mmCIF file of C-alpha atoms and ligand atoms in Angstrom:
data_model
loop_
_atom_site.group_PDB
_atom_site.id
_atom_site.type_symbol
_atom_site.label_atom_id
_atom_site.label_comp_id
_atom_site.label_asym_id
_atom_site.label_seq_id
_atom_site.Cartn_x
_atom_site.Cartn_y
_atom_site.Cartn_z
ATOM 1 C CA UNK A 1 -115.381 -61.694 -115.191
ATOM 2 C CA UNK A 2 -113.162 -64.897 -114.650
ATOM 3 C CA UNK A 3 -116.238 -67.257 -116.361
ATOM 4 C CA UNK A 4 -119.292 -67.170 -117.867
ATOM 5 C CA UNK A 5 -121.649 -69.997 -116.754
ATOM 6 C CA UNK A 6 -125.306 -68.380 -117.203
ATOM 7 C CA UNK A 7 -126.613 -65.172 -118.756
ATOM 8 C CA UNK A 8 -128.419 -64.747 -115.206
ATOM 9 C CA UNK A 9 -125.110 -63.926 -114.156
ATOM 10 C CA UNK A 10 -124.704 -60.472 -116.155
ATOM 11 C CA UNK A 11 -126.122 -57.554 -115.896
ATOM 12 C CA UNK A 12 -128.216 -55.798 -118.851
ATOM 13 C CA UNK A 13 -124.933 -52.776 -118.544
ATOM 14 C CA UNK A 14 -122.351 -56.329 -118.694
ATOM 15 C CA UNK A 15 -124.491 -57.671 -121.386
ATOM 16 C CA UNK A 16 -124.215 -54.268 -123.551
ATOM 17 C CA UNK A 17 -120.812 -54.113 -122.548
ATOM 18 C CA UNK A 18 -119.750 -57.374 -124.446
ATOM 19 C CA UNK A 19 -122.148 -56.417 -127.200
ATOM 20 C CA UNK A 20 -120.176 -53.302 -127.424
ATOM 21 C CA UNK A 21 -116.595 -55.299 -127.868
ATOM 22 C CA UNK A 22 -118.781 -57.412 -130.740
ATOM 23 C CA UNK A 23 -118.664 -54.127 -132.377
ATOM 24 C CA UNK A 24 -115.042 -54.219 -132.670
ATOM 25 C CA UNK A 25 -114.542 -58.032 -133.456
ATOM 26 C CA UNK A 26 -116.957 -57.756 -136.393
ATOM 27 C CA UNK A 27 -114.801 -55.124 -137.485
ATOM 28 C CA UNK A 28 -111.924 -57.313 -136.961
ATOM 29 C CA UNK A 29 -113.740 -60.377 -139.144
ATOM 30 C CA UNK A 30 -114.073 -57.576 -141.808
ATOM 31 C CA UNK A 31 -110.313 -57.162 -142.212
ATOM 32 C CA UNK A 32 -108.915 -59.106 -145.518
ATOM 33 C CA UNK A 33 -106.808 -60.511 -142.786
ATOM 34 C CA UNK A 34 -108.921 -60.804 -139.683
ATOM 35 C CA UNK A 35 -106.516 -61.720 -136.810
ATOM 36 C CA UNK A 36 -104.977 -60.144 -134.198
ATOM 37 C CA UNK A 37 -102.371 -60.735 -131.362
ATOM 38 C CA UNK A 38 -104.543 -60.209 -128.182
ATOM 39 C CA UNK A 39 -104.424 -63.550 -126.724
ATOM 40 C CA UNK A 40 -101.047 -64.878 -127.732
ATOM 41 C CA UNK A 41 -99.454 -66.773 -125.448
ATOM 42 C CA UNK A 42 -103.033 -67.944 -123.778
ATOM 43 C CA UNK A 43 -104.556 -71.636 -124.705
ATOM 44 C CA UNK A 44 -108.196 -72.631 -124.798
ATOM 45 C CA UNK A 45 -109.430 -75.819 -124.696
ATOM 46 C CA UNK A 46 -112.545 -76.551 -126.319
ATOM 47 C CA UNK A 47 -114.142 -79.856 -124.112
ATOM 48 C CA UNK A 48 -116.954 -81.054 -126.255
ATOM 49 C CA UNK A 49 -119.087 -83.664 -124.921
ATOM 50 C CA UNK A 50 -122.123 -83.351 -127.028
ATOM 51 C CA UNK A 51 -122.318 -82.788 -130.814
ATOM 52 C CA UNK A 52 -121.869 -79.729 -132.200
ATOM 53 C CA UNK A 53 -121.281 -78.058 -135.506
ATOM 54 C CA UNK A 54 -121.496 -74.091 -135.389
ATOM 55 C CA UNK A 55 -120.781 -73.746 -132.067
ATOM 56 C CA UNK A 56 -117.811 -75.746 -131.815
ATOM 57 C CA UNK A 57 -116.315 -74.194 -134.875
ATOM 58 C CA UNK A 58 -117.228 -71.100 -133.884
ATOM 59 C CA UNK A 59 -115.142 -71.129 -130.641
ATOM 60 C CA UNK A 60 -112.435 -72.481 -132.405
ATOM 61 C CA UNK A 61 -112.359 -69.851 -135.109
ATOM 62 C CA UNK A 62 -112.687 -67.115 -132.236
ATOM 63 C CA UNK A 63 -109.798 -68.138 -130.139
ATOM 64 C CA UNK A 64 -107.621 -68.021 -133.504
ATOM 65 C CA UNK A 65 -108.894 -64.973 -134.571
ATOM 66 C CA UNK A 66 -107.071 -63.785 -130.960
ATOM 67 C CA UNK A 67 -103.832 -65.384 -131.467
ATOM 68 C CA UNK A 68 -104.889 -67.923 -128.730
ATOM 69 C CA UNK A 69 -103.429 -71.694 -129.035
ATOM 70 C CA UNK A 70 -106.241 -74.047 -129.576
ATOM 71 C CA UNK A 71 -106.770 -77.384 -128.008
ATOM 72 C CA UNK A 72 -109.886 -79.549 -129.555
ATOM 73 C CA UNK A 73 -110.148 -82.408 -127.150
ATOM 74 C CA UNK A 74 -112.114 -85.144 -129.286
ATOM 75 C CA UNK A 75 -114.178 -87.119 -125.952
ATOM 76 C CA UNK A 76 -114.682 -89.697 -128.447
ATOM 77 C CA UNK A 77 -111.359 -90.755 -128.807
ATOM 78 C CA UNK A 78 -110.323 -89.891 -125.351
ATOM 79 C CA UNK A 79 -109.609 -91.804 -121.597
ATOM 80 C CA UNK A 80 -113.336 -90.770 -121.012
ATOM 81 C CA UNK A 81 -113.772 -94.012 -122.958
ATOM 82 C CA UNK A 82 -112.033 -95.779 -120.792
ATOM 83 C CA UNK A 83 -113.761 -94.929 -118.130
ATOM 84 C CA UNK A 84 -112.354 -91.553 -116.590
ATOM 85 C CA UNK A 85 -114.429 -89.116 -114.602
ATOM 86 C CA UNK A 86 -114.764 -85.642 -115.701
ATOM 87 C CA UNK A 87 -112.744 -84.531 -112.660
ATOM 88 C CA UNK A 88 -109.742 -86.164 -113.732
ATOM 89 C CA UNK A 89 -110.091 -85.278 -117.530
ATOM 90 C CA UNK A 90 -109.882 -81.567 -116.458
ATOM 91 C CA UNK A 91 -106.977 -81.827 -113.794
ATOM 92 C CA UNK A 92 -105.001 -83.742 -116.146
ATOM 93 C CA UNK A 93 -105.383 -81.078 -119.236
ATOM 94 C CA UNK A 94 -105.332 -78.200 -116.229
ATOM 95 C CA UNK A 95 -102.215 -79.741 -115.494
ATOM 96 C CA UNK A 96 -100.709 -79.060 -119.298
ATOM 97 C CA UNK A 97 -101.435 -75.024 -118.373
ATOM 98 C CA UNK A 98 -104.463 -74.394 -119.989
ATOM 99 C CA UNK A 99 -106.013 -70.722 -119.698
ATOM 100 C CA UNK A 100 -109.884 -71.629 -120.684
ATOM 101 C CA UNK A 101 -112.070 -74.622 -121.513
ATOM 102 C CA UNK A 102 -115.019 -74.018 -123.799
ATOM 103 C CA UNK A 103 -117.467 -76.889 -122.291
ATOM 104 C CA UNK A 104 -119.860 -78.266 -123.855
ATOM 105 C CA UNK A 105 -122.084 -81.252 -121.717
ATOM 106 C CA UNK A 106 -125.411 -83.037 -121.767
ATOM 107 C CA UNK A 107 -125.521 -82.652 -117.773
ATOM 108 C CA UNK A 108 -126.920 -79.343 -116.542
ATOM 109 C CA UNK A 109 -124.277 -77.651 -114.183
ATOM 110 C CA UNK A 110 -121.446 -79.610 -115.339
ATOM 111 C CA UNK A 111 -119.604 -76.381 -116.032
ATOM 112 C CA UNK A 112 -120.248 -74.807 -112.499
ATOM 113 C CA UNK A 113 -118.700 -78.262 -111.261
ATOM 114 C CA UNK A 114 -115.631 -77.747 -113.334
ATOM 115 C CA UNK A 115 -114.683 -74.427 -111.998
ATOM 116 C CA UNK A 116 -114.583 -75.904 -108.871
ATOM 117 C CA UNK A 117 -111.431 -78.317 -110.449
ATOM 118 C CA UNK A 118 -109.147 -75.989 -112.374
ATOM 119 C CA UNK A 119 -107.908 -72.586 -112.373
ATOM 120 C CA UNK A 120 -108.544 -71.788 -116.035
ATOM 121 C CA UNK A 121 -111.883 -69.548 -116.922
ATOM 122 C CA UNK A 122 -114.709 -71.984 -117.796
ATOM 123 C CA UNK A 123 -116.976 -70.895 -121.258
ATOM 124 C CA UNK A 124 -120.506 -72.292 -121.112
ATOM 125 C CA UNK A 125 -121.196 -73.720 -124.516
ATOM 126 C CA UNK A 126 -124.303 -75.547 -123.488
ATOM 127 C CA UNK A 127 -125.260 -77.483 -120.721
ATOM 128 C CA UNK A 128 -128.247 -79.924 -120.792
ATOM 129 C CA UNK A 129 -131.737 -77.628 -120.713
ATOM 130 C CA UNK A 130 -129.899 -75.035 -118.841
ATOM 131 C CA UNK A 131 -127.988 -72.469 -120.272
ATOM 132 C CA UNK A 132 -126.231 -71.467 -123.227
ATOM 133 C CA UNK A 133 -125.292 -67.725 -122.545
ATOM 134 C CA UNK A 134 -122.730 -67.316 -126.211
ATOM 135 C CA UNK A 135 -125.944 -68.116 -127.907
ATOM 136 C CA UNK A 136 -127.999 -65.091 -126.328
ATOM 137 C CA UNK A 137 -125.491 -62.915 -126.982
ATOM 138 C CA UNK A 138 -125.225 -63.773 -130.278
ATOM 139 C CA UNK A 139 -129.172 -63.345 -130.658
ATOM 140 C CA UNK A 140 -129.278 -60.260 -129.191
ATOM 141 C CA UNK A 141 -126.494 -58.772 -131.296
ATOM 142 C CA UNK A 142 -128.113 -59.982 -134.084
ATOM 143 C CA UNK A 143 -131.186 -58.053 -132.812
ATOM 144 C CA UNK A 144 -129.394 -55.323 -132.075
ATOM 145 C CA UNK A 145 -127.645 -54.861 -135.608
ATOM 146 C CA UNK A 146 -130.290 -55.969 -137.312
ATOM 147 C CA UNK A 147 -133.422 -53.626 -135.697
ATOM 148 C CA UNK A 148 -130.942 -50.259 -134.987
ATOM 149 C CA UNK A 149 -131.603 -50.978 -131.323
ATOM 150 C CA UNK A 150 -127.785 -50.511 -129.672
ATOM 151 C CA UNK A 151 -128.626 -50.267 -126.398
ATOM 152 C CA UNK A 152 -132.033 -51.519 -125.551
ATOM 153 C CA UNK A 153 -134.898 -53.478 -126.717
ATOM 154 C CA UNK A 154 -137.766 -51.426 -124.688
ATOM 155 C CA UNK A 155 -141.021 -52.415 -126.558
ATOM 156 C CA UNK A 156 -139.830 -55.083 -128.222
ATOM 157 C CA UNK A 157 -141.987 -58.203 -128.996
ATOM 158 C CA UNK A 158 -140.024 -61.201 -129.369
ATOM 159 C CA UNK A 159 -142.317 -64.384 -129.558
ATOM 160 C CA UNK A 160 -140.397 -67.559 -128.930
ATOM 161 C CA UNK A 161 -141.788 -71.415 -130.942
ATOM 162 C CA UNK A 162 -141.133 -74.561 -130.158
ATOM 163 C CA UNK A 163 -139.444 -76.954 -127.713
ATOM 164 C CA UNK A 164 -139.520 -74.837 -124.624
ATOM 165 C CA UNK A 165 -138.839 -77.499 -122.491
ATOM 166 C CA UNK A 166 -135.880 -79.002 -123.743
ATOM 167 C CA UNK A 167 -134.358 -75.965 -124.703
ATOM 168 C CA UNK A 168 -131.409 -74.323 -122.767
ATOM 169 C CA UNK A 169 -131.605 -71.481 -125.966
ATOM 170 C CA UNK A 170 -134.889 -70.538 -124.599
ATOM 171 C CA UNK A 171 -134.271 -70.595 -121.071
ATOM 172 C CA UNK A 172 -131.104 -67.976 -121.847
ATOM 173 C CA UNK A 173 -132.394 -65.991 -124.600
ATOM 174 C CA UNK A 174 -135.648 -65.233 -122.299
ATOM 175 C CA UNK A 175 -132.765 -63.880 -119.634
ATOM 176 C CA UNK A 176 -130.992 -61.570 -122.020
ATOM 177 C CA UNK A 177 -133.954 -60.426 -124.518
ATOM 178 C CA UNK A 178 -135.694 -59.551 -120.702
ATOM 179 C CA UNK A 179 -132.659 -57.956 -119.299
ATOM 180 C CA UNK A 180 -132.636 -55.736 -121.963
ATOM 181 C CA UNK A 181 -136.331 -54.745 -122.264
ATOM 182 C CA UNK A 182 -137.649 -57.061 -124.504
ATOM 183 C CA UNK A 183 -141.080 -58.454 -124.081
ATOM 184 C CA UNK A 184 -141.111 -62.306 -124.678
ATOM 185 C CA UNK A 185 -143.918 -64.697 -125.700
ATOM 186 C CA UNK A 186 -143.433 -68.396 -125.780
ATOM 187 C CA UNK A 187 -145.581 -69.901 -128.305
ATOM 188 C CA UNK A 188 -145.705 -73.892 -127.759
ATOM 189 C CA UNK A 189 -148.606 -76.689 -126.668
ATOM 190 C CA UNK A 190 -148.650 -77.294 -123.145
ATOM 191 C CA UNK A 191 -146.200 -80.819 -123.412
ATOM 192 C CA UNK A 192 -143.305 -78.493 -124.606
ATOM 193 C CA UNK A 193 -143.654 -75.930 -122.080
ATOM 194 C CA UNK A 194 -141.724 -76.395 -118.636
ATOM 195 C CA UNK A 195 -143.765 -77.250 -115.654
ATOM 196 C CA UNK A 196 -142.222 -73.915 -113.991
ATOM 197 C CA UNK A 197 -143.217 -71.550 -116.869
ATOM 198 C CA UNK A 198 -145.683 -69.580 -114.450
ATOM 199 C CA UNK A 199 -142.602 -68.202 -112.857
ATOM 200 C CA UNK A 200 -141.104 -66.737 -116.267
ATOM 201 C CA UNK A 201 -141.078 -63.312 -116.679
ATOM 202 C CA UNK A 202 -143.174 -64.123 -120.621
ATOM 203 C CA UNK A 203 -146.296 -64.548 -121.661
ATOM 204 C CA UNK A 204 -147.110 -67.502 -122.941
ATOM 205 C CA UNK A 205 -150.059 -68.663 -125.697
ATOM 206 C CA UNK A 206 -150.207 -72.059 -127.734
ATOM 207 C CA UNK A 207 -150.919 -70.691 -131.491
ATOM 208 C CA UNK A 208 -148.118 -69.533 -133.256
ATOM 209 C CA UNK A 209 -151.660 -67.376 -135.499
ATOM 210 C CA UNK A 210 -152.225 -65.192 -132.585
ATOM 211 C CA UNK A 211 -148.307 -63.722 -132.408
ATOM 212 C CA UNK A 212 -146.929 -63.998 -136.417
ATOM 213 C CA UNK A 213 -148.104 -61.071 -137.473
ATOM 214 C CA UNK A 214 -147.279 -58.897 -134.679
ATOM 215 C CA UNK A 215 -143.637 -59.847 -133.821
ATOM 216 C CA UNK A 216 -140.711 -58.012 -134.322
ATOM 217 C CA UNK A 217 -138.616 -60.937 -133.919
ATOM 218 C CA UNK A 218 -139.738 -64.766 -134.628
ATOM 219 C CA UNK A 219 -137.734 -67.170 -132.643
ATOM 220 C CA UNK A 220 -138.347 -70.828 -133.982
ATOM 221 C CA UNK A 221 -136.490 -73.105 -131.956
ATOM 222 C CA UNK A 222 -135.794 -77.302 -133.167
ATOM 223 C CA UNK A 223 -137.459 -80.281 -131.683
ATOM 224 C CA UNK A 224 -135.100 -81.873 -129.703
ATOM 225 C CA UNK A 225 -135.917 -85.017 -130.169
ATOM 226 C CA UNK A 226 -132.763 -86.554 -128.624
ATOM 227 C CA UNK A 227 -133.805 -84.996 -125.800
ATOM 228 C CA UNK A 228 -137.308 -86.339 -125.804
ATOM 229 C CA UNK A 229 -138.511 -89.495 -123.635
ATOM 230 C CA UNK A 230 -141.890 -89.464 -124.502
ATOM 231 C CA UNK A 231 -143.768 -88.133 -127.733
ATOM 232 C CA UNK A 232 -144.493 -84.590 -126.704
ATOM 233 C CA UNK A 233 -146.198 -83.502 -130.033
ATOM 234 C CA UNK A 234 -148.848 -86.329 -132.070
ATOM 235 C CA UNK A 235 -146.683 -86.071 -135.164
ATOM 236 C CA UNK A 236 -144.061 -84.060 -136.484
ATOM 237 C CA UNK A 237 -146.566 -83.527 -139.397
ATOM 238 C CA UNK A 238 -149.036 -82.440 -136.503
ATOM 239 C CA UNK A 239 -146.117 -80.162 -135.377
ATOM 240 C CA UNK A 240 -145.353 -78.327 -138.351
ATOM 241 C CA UNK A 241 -148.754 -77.732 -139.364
ATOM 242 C CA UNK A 242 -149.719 -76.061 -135.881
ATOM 243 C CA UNK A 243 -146.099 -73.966 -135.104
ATOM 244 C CA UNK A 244 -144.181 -74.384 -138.237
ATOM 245 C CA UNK A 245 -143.163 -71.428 -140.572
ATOM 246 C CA UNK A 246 -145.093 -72.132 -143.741
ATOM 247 C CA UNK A 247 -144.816 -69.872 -146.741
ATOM 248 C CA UNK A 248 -148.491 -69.161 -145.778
ATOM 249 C CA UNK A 249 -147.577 -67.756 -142.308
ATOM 250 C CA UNK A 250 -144.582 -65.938 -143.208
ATOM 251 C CA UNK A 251 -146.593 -63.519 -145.241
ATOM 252 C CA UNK A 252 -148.324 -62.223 -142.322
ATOM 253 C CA UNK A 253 -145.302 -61.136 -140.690
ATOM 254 C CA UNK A 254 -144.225 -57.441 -140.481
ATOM 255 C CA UNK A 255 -142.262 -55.969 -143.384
ATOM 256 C CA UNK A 256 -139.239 -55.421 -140.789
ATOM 257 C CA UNK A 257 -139.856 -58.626 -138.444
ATOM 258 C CA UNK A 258 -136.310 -61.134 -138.384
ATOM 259 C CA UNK A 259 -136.699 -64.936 -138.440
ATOM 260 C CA UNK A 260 -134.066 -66.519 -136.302
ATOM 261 C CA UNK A 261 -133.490 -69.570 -135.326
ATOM 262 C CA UNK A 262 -129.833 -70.730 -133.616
ATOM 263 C CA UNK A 263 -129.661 -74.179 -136.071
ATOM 264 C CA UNK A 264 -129.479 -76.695 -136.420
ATOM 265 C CA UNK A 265 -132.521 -76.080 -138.443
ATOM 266 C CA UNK A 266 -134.938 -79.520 -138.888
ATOM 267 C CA UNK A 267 -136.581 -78.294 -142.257
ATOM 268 C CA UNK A 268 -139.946 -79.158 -142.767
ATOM 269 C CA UNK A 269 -140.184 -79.240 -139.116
ATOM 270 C CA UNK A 270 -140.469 -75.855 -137.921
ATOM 271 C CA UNK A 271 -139.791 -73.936 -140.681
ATOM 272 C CA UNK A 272 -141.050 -75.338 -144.082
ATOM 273 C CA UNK A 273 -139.975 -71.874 -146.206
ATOM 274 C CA UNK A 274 -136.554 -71.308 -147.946
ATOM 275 C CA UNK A 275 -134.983 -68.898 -145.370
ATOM 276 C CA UNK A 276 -133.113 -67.786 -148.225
ATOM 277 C CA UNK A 277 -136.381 -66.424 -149.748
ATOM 278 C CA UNK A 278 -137.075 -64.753 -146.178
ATOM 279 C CA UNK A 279 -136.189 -60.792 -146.172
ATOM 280 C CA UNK A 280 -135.723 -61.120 -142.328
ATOM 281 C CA UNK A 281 -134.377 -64.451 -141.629
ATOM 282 C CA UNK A 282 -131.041 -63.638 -140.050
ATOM 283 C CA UNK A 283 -129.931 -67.251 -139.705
ATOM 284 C CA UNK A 284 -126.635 -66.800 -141.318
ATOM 285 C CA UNK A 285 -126.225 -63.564 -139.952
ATOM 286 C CA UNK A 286 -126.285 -64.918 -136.298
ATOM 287 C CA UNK A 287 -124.029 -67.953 -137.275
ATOM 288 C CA UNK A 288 -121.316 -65.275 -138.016
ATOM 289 C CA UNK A 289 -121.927 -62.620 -135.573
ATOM 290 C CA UNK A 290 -121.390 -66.109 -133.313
ATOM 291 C CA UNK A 291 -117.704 -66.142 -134.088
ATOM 292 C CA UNK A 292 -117.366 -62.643 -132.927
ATOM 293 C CA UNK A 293 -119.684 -62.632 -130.018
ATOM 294 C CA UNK A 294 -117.092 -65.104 -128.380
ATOM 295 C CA UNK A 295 -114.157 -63.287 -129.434
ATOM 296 C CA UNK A 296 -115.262 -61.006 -127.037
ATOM 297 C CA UNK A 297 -116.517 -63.055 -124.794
ATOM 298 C CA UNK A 298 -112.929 -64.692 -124.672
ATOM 299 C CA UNK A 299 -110.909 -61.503 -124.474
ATOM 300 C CA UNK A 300 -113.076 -60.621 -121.459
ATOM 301 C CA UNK A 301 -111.804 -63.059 -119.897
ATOM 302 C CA UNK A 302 -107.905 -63.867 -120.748
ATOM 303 C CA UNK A 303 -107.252 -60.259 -122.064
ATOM 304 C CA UNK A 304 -106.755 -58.731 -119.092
ATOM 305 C CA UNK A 305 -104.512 -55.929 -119.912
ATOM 306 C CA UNK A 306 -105.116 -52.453 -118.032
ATOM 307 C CA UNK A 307 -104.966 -50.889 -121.511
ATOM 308 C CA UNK A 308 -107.888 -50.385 -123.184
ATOM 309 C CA UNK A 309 -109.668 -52.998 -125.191
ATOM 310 C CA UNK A 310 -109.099 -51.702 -128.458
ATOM 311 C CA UNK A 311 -105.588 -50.442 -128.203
ATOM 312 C CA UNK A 312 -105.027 -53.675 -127.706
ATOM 313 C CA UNK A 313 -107.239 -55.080 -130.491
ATOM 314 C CA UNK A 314 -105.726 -52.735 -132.863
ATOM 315 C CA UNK A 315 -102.282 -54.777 -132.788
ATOM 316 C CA UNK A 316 -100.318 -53.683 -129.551
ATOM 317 C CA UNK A 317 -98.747 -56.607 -127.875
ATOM 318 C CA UNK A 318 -99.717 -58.238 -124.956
ATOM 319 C CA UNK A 319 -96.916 -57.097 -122.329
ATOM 320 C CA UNK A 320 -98.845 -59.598 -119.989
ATOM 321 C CA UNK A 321 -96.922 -61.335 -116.762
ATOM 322 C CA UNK A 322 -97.718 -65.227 -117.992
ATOM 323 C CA UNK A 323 -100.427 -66.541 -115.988
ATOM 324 C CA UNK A 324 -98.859 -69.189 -113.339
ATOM 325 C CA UNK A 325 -99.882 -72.222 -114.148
ATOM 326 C CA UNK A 326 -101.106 -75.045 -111.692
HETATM 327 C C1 NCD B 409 -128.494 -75.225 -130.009
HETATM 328 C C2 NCD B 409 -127.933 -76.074 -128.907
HETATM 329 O O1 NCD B 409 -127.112 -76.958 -129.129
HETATM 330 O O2 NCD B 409 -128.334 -75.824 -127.793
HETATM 331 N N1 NCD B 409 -127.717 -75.149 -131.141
HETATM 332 C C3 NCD B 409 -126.630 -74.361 -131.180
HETATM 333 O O3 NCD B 409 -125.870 -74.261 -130.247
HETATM 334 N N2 NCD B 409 -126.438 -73.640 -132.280
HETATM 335 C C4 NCD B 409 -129.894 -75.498 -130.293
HETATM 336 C C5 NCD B 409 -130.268 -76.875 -130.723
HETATM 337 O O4 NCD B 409 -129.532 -77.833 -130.597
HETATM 338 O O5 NCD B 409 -131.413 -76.994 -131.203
#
C-alpha cells in the first residue's frame, strides 16, 4: 500500500488487516510511555487546507507516537496566500524529503492529484464530499471493540442520520461498514440525500422512528452547513425535532446499541442528550481509537521492514536503507 486515497480501494481482508495492527497501537497508547521507534528517520507532513480539530491532532499525535518527524504546514500563513498553486506547494516541501503528506482539502480528488506530484505516500484526511477513509476505520474499530465483532459485521444494522449529501463520512463509512457485512440504512429527508443514492448498496427511509429502536449502531452525522448553498432542512429546530437524538428517542434504543457520531458534534442539532449520560455513545472512544487507527495506517505505509510488524513495534530498530529522496 504506497497511499490511501478511498476506502473503495481496500479490500474487507486489507480493511481487517489494518484493524488488526489497531490492536497493537492501542496497546501501544496503553503504555505509561506510549512511543516507539518504528518510523524514525521518516517525516510526515500534515497539509491542512480545511479546519480541523481531532483529525489534525490526531495525525499529528500518531506520527509521534512512531518516532516520525512532524511537519504542520499552517496554509494560512503560507505562499498559498500569495497566490501559489497546490502543485508547487507540494514540489517545493517534496523537495525538503518528505516521506508522507496527511491532506486535508475542500476539493474532492485533490489528493489523487497530488500523488501524481511527489513521491511521498499521500494520507486522505478528507476531501470535499468524497472520502475520508481514517474516519471509517476508526468507526469500524470502534464497532468492532465495542460489539465483540473482530472480524465481521454479518447482520449488523447500522442506520446512518443526517447530512448524507454533504458528507464524505457517509459516503466512506457506507464502503467499509458494507465491505464488512454490515447492513446500512440512511435515515435523512429527501434534500440531504444524494441524487445517486439509488445506486448505494443501503436502504434508505426518512424517519429516524422507524430505525431507533432496532439499530445496533446509531450513526448521527452534523449539518454541514458550510457546505450548504441552499436551506436543505426548514429550520434547524425543524431538524432536530424530526432526526435529532432527544432524551425521548434514546430510550427506545437497544440496551447494547452505540451512538457515534465522528464530531464535531452541533448540540441541540442532532443530538440534544448528554452523550455522557448515553451507555452506548462511543464518541470519545472513537476520538482515541482515531490516534491509533492512523498509527497503523502510517506504519503501513513508511514501515516497510520485511520483519514483522510487531517485532518491530515492540522496540527493534529500523535497519531501513533511507528512502532516496527527490
Ligand atoms: C468530519 C469531517 O471533517 O469530515 N469530522 C471529522 O473528521 N472528525 C465530519 C464533519 O465535519 O462533520
Amino acid at each position: 500500500m504506497k497511499h490511501l486515497i478511498d476506502i473503495g480501494d481496500l479490500s474487507a481482508a486489507q480493511i481487517v488487516h489494518l484493524l488488526d495492527l489497531t490492536d497493537h497501537m492501542v496497546e501501544i497508547n496503553q503504555r505509561p510511555m506510549p512511543k516507539v521507534p518504528a518510523l524514525r528517520g521518516k517525516t510526515v507532513v500534515n497539509l491542512f487546507f480545511e479546519d480541523s480539530t481531532r483529525t489534525r491532532t490526531s495525525f499529528d499525535t500518531a506520527a509521534r507516537r512512531l518516532s516520525a518527524d512532524v511537519m504542520n504546514f499552517a496554509v494560512s500563513s503560507s505562499s498559498v496566500n500569495k497566490g501559489e498553486s497546490l502543485r508547487d506547494t507540494i514540489e517545493t516541501i517534496t523537495a525538503m524529503g518528505v516521506d508522507a503528506f496527511v491532506v486535508r482539502h475542500s476539493s474532492s480528488g485533490a489528493p489523487q492529484q497530488i500523488t501524481k506530484w511527489t513521491t511521498a505516500s499521500i494520507v486522505n484526511a478528507g476531501d470535499g464530499w468524497h472520502q475520508h477513509p481514517t474516519q471509517a476505520l476508526l468507526d469500524c474499530y470502534t464497532i468492532r471493540t465495542n460489539l465483540a465483532r473482530p472480524q465481521s459485521f454479518d447482520g449488523l444494522q447500522i442506520g446512518i442520520v443526517g447530512d448524507i449529501t454533504h458528507s464524505r463520512v457517509a459516503r466512506s463509512n457506507v464502503q467499509a461498514f458494507n465491505a464488512l457485512g454490515a447492513h446500512v440504512t440512511l435515515v435523512a429527508p429527501p434534500t440531504l440525500l444524494p441524487p445517486g443514492v439509488s445506486g448505494w448498496p443501503v436502504s434508505v427511509c426518512h424517519r429516524i422512528d422507524d430505525i431507533i429502536s432496532t439499530v445496533d449502531v446509531l450513526y448521527l452525522l452534523r449539518m454541514q452547513r458550510e457546505r450548504m448553498v441552499d436551506a436543505l432542512v426548514p429550520s434547524l429546530r425543524e431538524y432536530s425535532a424530526m432526526y435529532g437524538l432527544t432524551p425521548q428517542r434514546a430510550k427506545r434504543l437497544q440496551q447494547h446499541a452505540l451512538v457515534m457520531h465522528p464530531g464535531p458534534m452541533n448540540r441541540g442539532v442532532e443530538i440534544s442528550v448528554d452523550p455522557s449520560e448515553l451507555p452506548g455513545s462511543t464518541i470519545l472512544n472513537q476520538v482515541a481509537n482515531g490516534v491509533a487507527v492512523r498509527m497503523a495506517v502510517l506504519f503501513e505505509l513508511l514501515g516497510s521492514s520485511p520483519d514483522p510488524a510487531r517485532d518491530q513495534l515492540e522496540g527493534a530498530t529500523n535497519k531501513q536503507e533511507p528512502r532516496a529522496h527527490q
